[in-house]
CSV table of C-alpha atoms in Angstrom, one decimal:
chain,number,residue,atom,x,y,z
O,1,MET,CA,60.5,100.2,29.2
O,2,THR,CA,63.1,100.9,26.4
O,3,ARG,CA,66.5,102.0,26.9
O,4,ARG,CA,66.3,106.0,26.8
O,5,LYS,CA,63.7,105.7,29.4
O,6,LEU,CA,66.0,103.3,31.2
O,7,LEU,CA,68.8,105.8,30.8
O,8,LEU,CA,66.6,108.2,32.1
O,9,LEU,CA,65.9,107.0,35.0
O,10,LEU,CA,69.8,105.7,35.6
O,11,GLY,CA,71.1,109.6,35.2
O,12,GLY,CA,67.8,110.5,37.4
O,13,ALA,CA,68.8,108.4,40.4
O,14,MET,CA,72.7,108.8,40.1
O,15,THR,CA,71.6,112.7,40.0
O,16,ALA,CA,69.9,111.9,43.3
O,17,SER,CA,72.1,110.2,45.2
O,18,ARG,CA,74.8,113.0,44.7
O,19,VAL,CA,72.9,115.5,46.2
O,20,VAL,CA,72.0,113.6,49.0
O,21,ARG,CA,76.2,112.4,49.6
O,22,ALA,CA,76.0,116.4,49.1
O,23,GLN,CA,73.6,117.3,51.7
O,24,GLN,CA,74.8,114.1,54.4
O,25,LYS,CA,77.2,115.9,57.1
O,26,ALA,CA,81.1,115.2,56.6
O,27,MET,CA,83.0,113.1,59.4
O,28,PRO,CA,82.6,115.3,62.5
O,29,VAL,CA,86.1,117.2,63.3
O,30,ILE,CA,87.0,117.2,67.3
O,31,GLY,CA,89.9,120.3,67.9
O,32,PHE,CA,91.4,119.3,71.1
O,33,LEU,CA,94.3,121.5,72.4
O,34,HIS,CA,96.0,121.1,75.0
O,35,GLY,CA,98.7,123.1,77.3
O,36,GLY,CA,100.6,120.1,78.1
O,37,SER,CA,102.4,117.0,76.3
O,38,PRO,CA,101.6,113.9,75.1
O,39,GLU,CA,103.5,112.5,76.7
O,40,PRO,CA,102.0,113.2,80.4
O,41,ALA,CA,98.3,113.7,79.8
O,42,ALA,CA,98.3,110.2,77.9
O,43,PRO,CA,95.8,108.1,80.1
O,44,GLY,CA,93.7,111.8,80.0
O,45,VAL,CA,93.4,111.0,76.4
O,46,THR,CA,92.9,107.5,76.2
O,47,ALA,CA,90.0,108.1,78.7
O,48,PHE,CA,88.1,110.5,76.2
O,49,ARG,CA,88.6,108.5,73.8
O,50,GLN,CA,86.9,105.8,76.0
O,51,GLY,CA,84.4,108.8,76.5
O,52,LEU,CA,83.3,109.5,72.9
O,53,SER,CA,83.6,105.7,71.7
O,54,GLU,CA,80.5,105.2,75.0
O,55,ASN,CA,78.2,107.7,73.6
O,56,GLY,CA,78.9,106.0,69.9
O,57,TYR,CA,82.3,108.3,68.2
O,58,VAL,CA,85.3,106.0,67.4
O,59,GLU,CA,88.4,107.9,66.1
O,60,GLY,CA,88.8,107.8,62.5
O,61,GLN,CA,85.3,106.1,61.9
O,62,ASN,CA,83.0,108.8,62.7
O,63,VAL,CA,84.9,111.3,63.9
O,64,SER,CA,88.3,112.5,63.4
O,65,ILE,CA,90.1,114.7,66.5
O,66,GLU,CA,93.6,117.4,65.9
O,67,TYR,CA,95.3,117.8,68.3
O,68,ARG,CA,97.3,121.1,69.1
O,69,TRP,CA,100.5,120.5,72.0
O,70,ALA,CA,101.3,123.4,73.3
O,71,GLU,CA,104.1,122.3,75.3
O,72,GLY,CA,103.8,123.7,78.5
O,73,SER,CA,105.0,127.0,76.4
O,74,TYR,CA,102.0,128.7,77.1
O,75,ASP,CA,102.3,131.8,74.8
O,76,ARG,CA,101.7,129.5,72.2
O,77,LEU,CA,98.0,128.4,72.6
O,78,PRO,CA,96.9,131.7,71.4
O,79,ALA,CA,97.9,130.6,67.6
O,80,LEU,CA,97.3,126.7,68.7
O,81,ALA,CA,93.9,127.7,69.0
O,82,ALA,CA,93.8,130.3,66.6
O,83,ASN,CA,94.2,127.5,63.6
O,84,LEU,CA,91.8,124.9,65.6
O,85,VAL,CA,89.1,128.2,64.2
O,86,GLY,CA,91.0,128.8,60.8
O,87,ARG,CA,90.5,124.7,60.4
O,88,LYS,CA,86.3,125.4,60.9
O,89,VAL,CA,86.3,122.8,63.4
O,90,ASP,CA,82.9,121.5,65.0
O,91,LEU,CA,83.9,121.5,68.6
O,92,ILE,CA,86.7,122.8,70.9
O,93,VAL,CA,87.9,120.4,74.0
O,94,THR,CA,91.2,122.3,75.8
O,95,SER,CA,92.6,121.0,79.1
O,96,GLY,CA,96.1,120.9,80.6
O,97,GLY,CA,94.7,124.1,82.7
O,98,THR,CA,93.3,127.0,82.5
O,99,PRO,CA,95.5,128.6,80.0
O,100,ALA,CA,94.2,125.9,77.0
O,101,ALA,CA,90.2,126.8,77.6
O,102,LEU,CA,91.2,131.0,78.0
O,103,ALA,CA,93.0,130.8,74.7
O,104,ALA,CA,90.0,129.3,72.8
O,105,LYS,CA,87.1,131.4,74.4
O,106,SER,CA,89.4,134.3,72.4
O,107,ALA,CA,89.7,132.4,69.4
O,108,THR,CA,86.2,132.4,69.1
O,109,SER,CA,82.8,133.4,70.0
O,110,THR,CA,81.0,130.0,67.9
O,111,ILE,CA,82.2,127.2,67.9
O,112,PRO,CA,81.3,125.3,71.4
O,113,ILE,CA,83.7,124.6,73.9
O,114,VAL,CA,84.4,122.5,76.7
O,115,PHE,CA,87.2,122.6,78.9
O,116,ALA,CA,88.6,120.3,81.6
O,117,PHE,CA,90.8,121.0,84.7
O,118,VAL,CA,89.9,124.3,85.1
O,119,ALA,CA,90.5,125.1,88.8
O,120,ASP,CA,88.2,128.6,89.6
O,121,PRO,CA,86.1,129.2,86.0
O,122,VAL,CA,84.3,131.6,87.6
O,123,ALA,CA,87.1,134.0,88.9
O,124,ALA,CA,88.8,132.7,85.6
O,125,GLY,CA,86.1,134.3,83.5
O,126,LEU,CA,85.2,131.5,80.9
O,127,VAL,CA,81.7,130.8,82.7
O,128,ALA,CA,79.3,133.2,84.8
O,129,SER,CA,78.5,131.2,87.0
O,130,LEU,CA,78.6,127.2,87.6
O,131,ALA,CA,75.1,126.8,86.9
O,132,ARG,CA,74.6,128.9,84.0
O,133,PRO,CA,77.6,129.4,82.1
O,134,GLY,CA,76.1,131.1,79.3
O,135,ALA,CA,78.0,131.6,75.8
O,136,ASN,CA,79.6,129.2,73.9
O,137,VAL,CA,82.2,127.5,76.6
O,138,THR,CA,81.4,124.8,79.5
O,139,GLY,CA,83.2,122.2,81.1
O,140,PHE,CA,84.1,120.7,84.2
O,141,SER,CA,86.8,122.2,87.1
O,142,ASN,CA,88.9,119.9,89.5
O,143,ILE,CA,88.5,122.7,92.6
O,144,SER,CA,92.6,122.4,92.7
O,145,ASN,CA,92.8,125.8,94.5
O,146,GLU,CA,89.9,124.8,97.0
O,147,LEU,CA,91.8,121.7,98.4
O,148,ALA,CA,95.0,123.5,98.2
O,149,PRO,CA,94.4,124.1,102.1
O,150,LYS,CA,93.9,120.9,103.3
O,151,ARG,CA,97.0,119.5,101.6
O,152,LEU,CA,99.2,122.3,103.1
O,153,GLU,CA,96.9,121.1,106.1
O,154,LEU,CA,97.7,117.5,105.6
O,155,LEU,CA,101.9,118.7,104.9
O,156,SER,CA,102.2,120.1,108.6
O,157,GLU,CA,100.5,117.0,110.7
O,158,LEU,CA,103.2,114.8,108.2
O,159,VAL,CA,106.4,117.2,108.8
O,160,PRO,CA,105.5,118.6,112.4
O,161,GLN,CA,108.6,120.2,113.0
O,162,ALA,CA,108.5,122.6,109.6
O,163,ARG,CA,108.1,126.2,110.7
O,164,ALA,CA,108.3,127.2,107.2
O,165,ILE,CA,106.5,125.2,103.9
O,166,ALA,CA,107.8,126.5,99.9
O,167,LEU,CA,105.0,126.3,97.7
O,168,LEU,CA,105.7,126.2,94.3
O,169,VAL,CA,103.4,127.7,91.8
O,170,ASN,CA,104.2,128.9,87.6
O,171,PRO,CA,103.9,132.6,86.7
O,172,ASN,CA,102.6,131.3,83.2
O,173,ASN,CA,99.5,130.4,84.1
O,174,PRO,CA,99.1,133.3,86.7
O,175,THR,CA,95.7,133.8,87.6
O,176,VAL,CA,95.5,129.9,88.8
O,177,ALA,CA,98.5,131.0,91.2
O,178,GLU,CA,98.1,134.0,92.3
O,179,ALA,CA,94.3,132.8,93.6
O,180,LEU,CA,96.3,129.5,95.2
O,181,ILE,CA,98.5,131.6,97.1
O,182,GLY,CA,96.3,133.6,98.7
O,183,ASP,CA,94.7,130.1,99.8
O,184,VAL,CA,97.3,129.3,101.0
O,185,GLN,CA,98.6,131.9,102.7
O,186,GLU,CA,95.8,132.2,104.6
O,187,ALA,CA,96.5,128.5,105.6
O,188,ALA,CA,99.3,129.0,106.5
O,189,ARG,CA,98.7,131.8,109.2
O,190,ALA,CA,95.8,129.7,110.3
O,191,LYS,CA,98.1,127.5,112.0
O,192,GLY,CA,100.7,129.5,113.0
O,193,LEU,CA,102.7,128.4,109.7
O,194,GLN,CA,105.2,131.0,107.5
O,195,LEU,CA,104.6,130.6,104.0
O,196,ARG,CA,107.7,131.0,100.9
O,197,ILE,CA,106.5,131.1,97.8
O,198,LEU,CA,108.8,129.8,94.7
O,199,ARG,CA,108.1,131.2,91.0
O,200,ALA,CA,109.1,128.5,88.2
O,201,ALA,CA,108.7,127.2,84.9
O,202,SER,CA,111.2,125.8,83.0
O,203,GLU,CA,113.8,123.4,83.8
O,204,SER,CA,116.4,125.8,85.0
O,205,GLU,CA,114.3,127.8,87.3
O,206,ILE,CA,112.7,125.3,89.2
O,207,ASP,CA,116.5,123.8,89.9
O,208,ALA,CA,117.0,127.0,91.0
O,209,ALA,CA,113.7,126.8,93.4
O,210,PHE,CA,114.8,123.7,95.1
O,211,ALA,CA,118.4,125.2,95.2
O,212,SER,CA,116.9,127.6,97.0
O,213,LEU,CA,114.9,125.7,99.5
O,214,VAL,CA,117.9,125.8,102.0
O,215,GLU,CA,118.1,129.1,102.4
O,216,LEU,CA,114.6,129.8,102.9
O,217,GLN,CA,114.7,127.0,105.6
O,218,ALA,CA,111.9,124.9,103.8
O,219,GLY,CA,111.1,122.1,106.6
O,220,ALA,CA,108.8,120.8,103.6
O,221,LEU,CA,107.3,121.7,99.4
O,222,LEU,CA,103.7,121.7,98.5
O,223,VAL,CA,103.2,121.3,94.5
O,224,GLY,CA,100.2,124.1,93.3
O,225,ALA,CA,98.3,123.0,90.6
O,226,PRO,CA,98.7,120.5,87.8
O,227,THR,CA,99.9,122.9,85.4
O,228,PHE,CA,103.3,120.6,86.5
O,229,LEU,CA,102.9,117.8,84.6
O,230,ASN,CA,105.2,118.8,82.3
O,231,ARG,CA,108.3,118.9,85.2
O,232,ARG,CA,106.7,116.1,87.1
O,233,GLU,CA,110.0,114.1,86.8
O,234,GLN,CA,112.2,117.0,87.8
O,235,ILE,CA,110.1,117.6,90.6
O,236,VAL,CA,110.1,114.5,91.6
O,237,ALA,CA,114.0,113.8,91.2
O,238,LEU,CA,115.1,117.1,93.1
O,239,ALA,CA,112.5,116.2,96.0
O,240,ALA,CA,114.4,113.0,96.3
O,241,ARG,CA,117.9,115.1,95.7
O,242,TYR,CA,117.4,117.6,98.4
O,243,ALA,CA,115.4,115.2,100.1
O,244,ILE,CA,112.6,117.6,101.0
O,245,PRO,CA,108.7,116.0,102.0
O,246,THR,CA,106.3,117.0,99.4
O,247,ILE,CA,102.8,117.1,98.4
O,248,TYR,CA,101.6,117.1,95.0
O,249,ASP,CA,98.1,117.9,93.3
O,250,TRP,CA,98.1,114.3,91.6
O,251,ARG,CA,99.4,110.8,92.1
O,252,GLU,CA,100.5,111.3,88.2
């Protein structure tokens, strides 16, 4: 083979190699949108990474994850979701409640969205039905609201002297809060209990809510939905300070 033919052959091979590399898809990017903060969500994020690994995806090796945290300020979620869409991620995973999923759905109708920990995705307007979600959104529900009446029943059995029970809800998550109030109110009436509604989200609002328990003559407290994970240390400490029997959604 002449030197000229060898150079032409090498040049063609290098060009073909560049074309192949250009045609290969870059590392996929997952956008992770959460309504809370990294620290309390750490166990869930670890499980998420483990699930990816079990399916052959290792962060930093063959998949990239971009995290966006609202730190409990749900009004930040639309901008965070829009930022992920602008980054042209391949998939958006949402966690930390219904608001994150709604923000992602409002931001894109084309990028696939998988949500977690949504109390009632049909009522929230995220999916058409549980059997056939439709569009670009799917996920799973933690049926939190459906279990709330049972928690009220358990609480009333554990504290039979309590004729009034308080329900703490987050007004920043109105879809979940109002549905939760309706379900628990019905259960309270069935047991002949009075239900006191406490709406609080910020640190100061939660302090004020606990301070009002004595005036409301509430003998026990039901903490509604996982939207209080960011405030869990404050809530547990206040429950101990006021010696109020309290039942929660999650062990965390």
